XYZ file of C-alpha atoms in Angstrom:
294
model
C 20.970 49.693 0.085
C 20.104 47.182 2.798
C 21.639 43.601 2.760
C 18.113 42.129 1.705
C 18.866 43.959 -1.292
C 22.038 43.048 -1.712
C 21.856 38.910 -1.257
C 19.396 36.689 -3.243
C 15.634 36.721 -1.906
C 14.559 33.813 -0.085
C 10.953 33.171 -0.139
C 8.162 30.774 1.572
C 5.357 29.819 -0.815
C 2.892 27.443 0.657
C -1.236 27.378 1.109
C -1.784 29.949 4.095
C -4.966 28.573 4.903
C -5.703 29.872 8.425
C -8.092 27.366 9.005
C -6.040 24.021 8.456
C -3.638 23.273 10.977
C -1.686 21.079 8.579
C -1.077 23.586 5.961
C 0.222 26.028 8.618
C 2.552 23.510 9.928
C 3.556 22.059 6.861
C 5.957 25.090 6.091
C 10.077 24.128 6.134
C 10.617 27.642 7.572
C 8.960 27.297 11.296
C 11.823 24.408 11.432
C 15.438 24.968 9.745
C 17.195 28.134 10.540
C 16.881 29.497 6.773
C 17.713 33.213 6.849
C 15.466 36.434 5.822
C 12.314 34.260 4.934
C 9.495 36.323 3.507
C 6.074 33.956 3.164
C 3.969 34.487 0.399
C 0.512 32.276 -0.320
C 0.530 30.612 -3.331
C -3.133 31.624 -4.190
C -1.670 34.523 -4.490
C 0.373 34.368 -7.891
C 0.848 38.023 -8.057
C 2.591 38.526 -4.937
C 5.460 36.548 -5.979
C 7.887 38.266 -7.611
C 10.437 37.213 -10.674
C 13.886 38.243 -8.556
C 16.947 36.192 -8.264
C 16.889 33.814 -5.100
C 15.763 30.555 -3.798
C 12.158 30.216 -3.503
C 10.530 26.709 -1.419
C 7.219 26.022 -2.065
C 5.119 23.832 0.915
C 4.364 21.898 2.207
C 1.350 20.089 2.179
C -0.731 18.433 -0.758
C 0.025 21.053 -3.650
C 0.076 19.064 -6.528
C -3.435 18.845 -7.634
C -5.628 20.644 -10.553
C -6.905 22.983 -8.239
C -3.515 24.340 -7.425
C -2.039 23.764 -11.199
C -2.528 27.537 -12.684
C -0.647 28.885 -9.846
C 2.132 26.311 -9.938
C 2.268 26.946 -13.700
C 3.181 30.400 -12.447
C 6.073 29.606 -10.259
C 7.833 27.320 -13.157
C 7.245 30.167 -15.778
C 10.365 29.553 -18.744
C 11.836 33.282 -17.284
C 12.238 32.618 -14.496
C 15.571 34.437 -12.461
C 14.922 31.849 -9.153
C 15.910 28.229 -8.224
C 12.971 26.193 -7.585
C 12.497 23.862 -4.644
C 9.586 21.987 -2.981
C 9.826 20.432 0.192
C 7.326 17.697 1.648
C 4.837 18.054 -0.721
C 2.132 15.802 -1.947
C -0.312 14.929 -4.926
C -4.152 14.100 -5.264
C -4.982 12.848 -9.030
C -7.806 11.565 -8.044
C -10.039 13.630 -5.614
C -13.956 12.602 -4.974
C -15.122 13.881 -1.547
C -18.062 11.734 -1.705
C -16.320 8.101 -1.645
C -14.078 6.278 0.611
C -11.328 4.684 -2.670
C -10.346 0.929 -1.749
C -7.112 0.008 -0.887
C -6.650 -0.891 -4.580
C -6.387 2.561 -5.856
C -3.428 3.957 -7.540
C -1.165 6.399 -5.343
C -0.552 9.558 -6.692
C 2.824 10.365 -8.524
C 4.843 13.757 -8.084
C 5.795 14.200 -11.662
C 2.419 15.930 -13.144
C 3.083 18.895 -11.161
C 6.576 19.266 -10.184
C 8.847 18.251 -13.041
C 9.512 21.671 -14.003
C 11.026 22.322 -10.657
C 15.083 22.435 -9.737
C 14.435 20.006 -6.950
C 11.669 18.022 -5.558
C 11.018 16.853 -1.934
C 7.973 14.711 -1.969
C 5.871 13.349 1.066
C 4.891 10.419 -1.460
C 6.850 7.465 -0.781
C 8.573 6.316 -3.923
C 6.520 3.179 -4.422
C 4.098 5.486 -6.121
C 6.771 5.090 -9.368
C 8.496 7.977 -9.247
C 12.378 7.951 -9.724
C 14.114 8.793 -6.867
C 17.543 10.246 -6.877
C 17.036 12.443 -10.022
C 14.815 15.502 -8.889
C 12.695 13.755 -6.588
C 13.675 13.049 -2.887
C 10.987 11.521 -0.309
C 10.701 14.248 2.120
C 7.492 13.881 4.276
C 6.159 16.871 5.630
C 8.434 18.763 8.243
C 5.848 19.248 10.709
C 7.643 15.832 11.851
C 10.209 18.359 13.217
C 8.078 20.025 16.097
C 9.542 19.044 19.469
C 5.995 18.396 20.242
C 6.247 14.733 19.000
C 9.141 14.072 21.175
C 6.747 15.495 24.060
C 4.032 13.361 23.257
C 4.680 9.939 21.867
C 4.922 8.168 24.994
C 1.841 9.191 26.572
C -0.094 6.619 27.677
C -3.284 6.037 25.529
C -6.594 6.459 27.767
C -9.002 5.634 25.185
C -9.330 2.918 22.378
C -10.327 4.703 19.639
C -10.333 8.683 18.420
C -11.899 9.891 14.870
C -9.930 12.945 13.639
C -11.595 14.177 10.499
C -11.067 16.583 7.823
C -12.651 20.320 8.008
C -14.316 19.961 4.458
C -14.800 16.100 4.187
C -16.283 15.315 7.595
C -16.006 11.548 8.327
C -17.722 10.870 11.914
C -21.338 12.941 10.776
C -21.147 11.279 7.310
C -21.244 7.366 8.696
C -24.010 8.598 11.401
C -26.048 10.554 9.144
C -25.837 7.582 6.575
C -24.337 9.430 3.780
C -21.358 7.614 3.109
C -20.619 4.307 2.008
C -19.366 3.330 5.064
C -21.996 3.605 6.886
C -22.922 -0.189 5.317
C -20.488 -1.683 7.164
C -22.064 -3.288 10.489
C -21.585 -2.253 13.787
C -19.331 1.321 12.498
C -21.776 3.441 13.586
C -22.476 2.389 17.132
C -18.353 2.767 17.741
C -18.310 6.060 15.334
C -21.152 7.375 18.143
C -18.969 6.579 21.072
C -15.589 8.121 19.945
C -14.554 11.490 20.336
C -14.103 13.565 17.076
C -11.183 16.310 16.302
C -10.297 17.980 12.984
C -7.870 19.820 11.285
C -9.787 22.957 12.012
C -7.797 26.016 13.186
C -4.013 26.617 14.159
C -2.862 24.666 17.441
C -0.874 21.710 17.091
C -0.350 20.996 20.488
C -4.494 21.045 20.485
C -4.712 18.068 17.609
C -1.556 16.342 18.919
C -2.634 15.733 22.355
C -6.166 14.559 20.701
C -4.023 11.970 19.380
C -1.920 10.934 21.778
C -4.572 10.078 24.194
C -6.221 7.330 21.841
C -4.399 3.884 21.207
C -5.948 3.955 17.572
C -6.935 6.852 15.692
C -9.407 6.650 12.487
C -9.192 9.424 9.809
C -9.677 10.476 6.349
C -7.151 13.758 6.802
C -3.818 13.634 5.237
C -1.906 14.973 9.006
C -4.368 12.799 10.763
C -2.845 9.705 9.534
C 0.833 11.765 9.108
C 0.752 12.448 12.684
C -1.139 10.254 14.155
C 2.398 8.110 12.815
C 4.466 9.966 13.936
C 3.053 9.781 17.936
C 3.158 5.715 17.661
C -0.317 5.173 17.331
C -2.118 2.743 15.432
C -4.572 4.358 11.927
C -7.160 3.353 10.255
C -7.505 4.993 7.199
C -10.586 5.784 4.858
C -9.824 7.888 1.814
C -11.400 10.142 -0.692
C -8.515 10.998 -2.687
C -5.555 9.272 -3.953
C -2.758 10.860 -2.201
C -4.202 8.808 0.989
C -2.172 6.041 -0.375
C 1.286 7.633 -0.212
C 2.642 6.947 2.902
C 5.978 5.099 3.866
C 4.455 3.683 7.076
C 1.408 2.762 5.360
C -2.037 2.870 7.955
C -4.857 0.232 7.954
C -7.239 0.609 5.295
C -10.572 -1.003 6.650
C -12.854 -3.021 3.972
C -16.018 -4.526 4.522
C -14.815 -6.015 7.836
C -16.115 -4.753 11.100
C -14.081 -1.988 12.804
C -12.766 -4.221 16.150
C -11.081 -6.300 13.176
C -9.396 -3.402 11.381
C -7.660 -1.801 14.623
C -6.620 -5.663 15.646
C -5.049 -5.479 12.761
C -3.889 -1.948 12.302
C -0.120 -1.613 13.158
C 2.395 0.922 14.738
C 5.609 2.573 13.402
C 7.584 3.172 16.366
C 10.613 3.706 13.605
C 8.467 6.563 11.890
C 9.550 9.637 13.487
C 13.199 9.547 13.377
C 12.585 8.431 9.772
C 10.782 11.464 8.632
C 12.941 13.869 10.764
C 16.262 12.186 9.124
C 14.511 12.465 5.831
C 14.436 16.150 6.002
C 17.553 16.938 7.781
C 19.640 15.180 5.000
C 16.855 17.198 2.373
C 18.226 20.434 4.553
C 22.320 19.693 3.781
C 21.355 18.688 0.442
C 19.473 21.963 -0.434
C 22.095 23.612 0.878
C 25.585 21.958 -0.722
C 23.726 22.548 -4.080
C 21.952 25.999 -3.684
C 24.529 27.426 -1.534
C 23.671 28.948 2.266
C 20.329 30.102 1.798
């Protein structure tokens, strides 16, 4: 009998979408020293077995309908395993064809995790959940990678960068006129000048160093704005779903006004990354004291 056999299984659920750099970064795992991980992909429900252990599912942005039969797997009543996600987020309201104002209503945790043991969110508690009872704010851990320490001071060479995401593209939308926002004057003469990145494919260091070389970066992905953050830059943000709206350090969201006046008035965190990595260290001890050494 080998010692996996003998000790509780620890497993790694999250999206293993090869093609999105944040979901593959997302995952708790590539940071803490948490021992005999096995990763599983949520999508794939049968995988996962029903065996005594500790099983954390992200990150990334989980909690939405698409995702719900597969949660509603993990949380079945026999379960024999403690429960725990880390830095993940919600979308309640989802529409890939808008850009939501600023006066939208963030997404809350509670529709799709209250049935787990314990709860790291990336949604900042503003959104109405109550902290301290299964619900932590944990942003995602990707905040860990030494790559931020690497790259936050380098010095900005251009003004503005557009990082997009893979299946809502933002830059080709505005040019093409298809989205709303192409109504806003003078957006698509700046759109045309900047540079464009997404959150297509694996390399961090690739979409990081994007990032760091633009003072301001605008974006409609989740890690864009996330990272973006977490490097000291200024973002403008323009959402199609909800869970845009869930950040601690909150970005810019643009209105009708031109784009020069949105990054005047766009701010940096320079406090944002030893937040985030402080939020999930203390997560880490926590998990720990409660679910023993896992």
């Amino acid at each position: 009998m080998t010692d996996t056999a003998l000790s509780p299984r620890f497993l790694s659920i999250y999206r293993r979408d090869k093609k999105n750099v944040g979901d593959l970064w997302s995952v708790p795992q590539k940071f803490f020293p948490l021992r005999g991980v096995t990763h599983l992909d949520l999508a794939e429900p049968d995988s996962i077995p029903n065996e005594p252990g500790v099983y954390v599912v992200g990150g990334g942005g989980l909690g939405r309908a698409g995702f719900q039969s597969f949660l509603d797997r993990l949380t079945r009543k026999d379960r024999k395993y403690t429960l725990i996600a880390w830095g993940v987020g919600a979308d309640t309201a989802l529409d890939k064809a808008a850009v939501f104002g600023a006066g939208t209503e963030a997404a809350a945790p509670e529709a799709y995790f209250s049935s787990f043991d314990a709860v790291g969110t990336r949604i900042w508690r503003d959104a109405g959940y109550r902290e301290g009872d299964i619900y932590d704010w944990v942003p995602c851990a990707s905040c860990m990678s030494e790559l931020f320490l690497k790259l936050r001071d380098t010095r900005p060479t251009r003004k503005l960068g557009i990082y997009e995401h893979l299946r809502v593209p933002l830059a080709s939308r505005v040019l093409e006129g298809q989205s709303p926002l192409a109504q806003i004057p003078g957006l698509g003469p700046l759109f045309s000048r900047a540079p464009v990145a997404s959150n297509r494919g694996a390399d961090l260091a690739e979409k990081l160093e994007f990032m760091a070389r633009h003072e301001v970066i605008a974006t409609n992905s989740y890690h864009g704005v996330y990272w973006a953050t977490l490097l000291g830059r200024k973002v403008l943000c323009y959402p199609f779903k909800d869970g845009l709206f869930t950040f601690r350090h909150a970005p810019s969201y643009p209105g009708e006004e031109g784009l020069e006046a949105a990054m005047d008035r766009a701010r940096a965190y320079p406090e944002a990354l030893d937040d985030c990595r402080a939020a999930n260290i203390a997560f880490y001890h926590k998990m720990q004291e409660r679910f023993g050494d896992f």
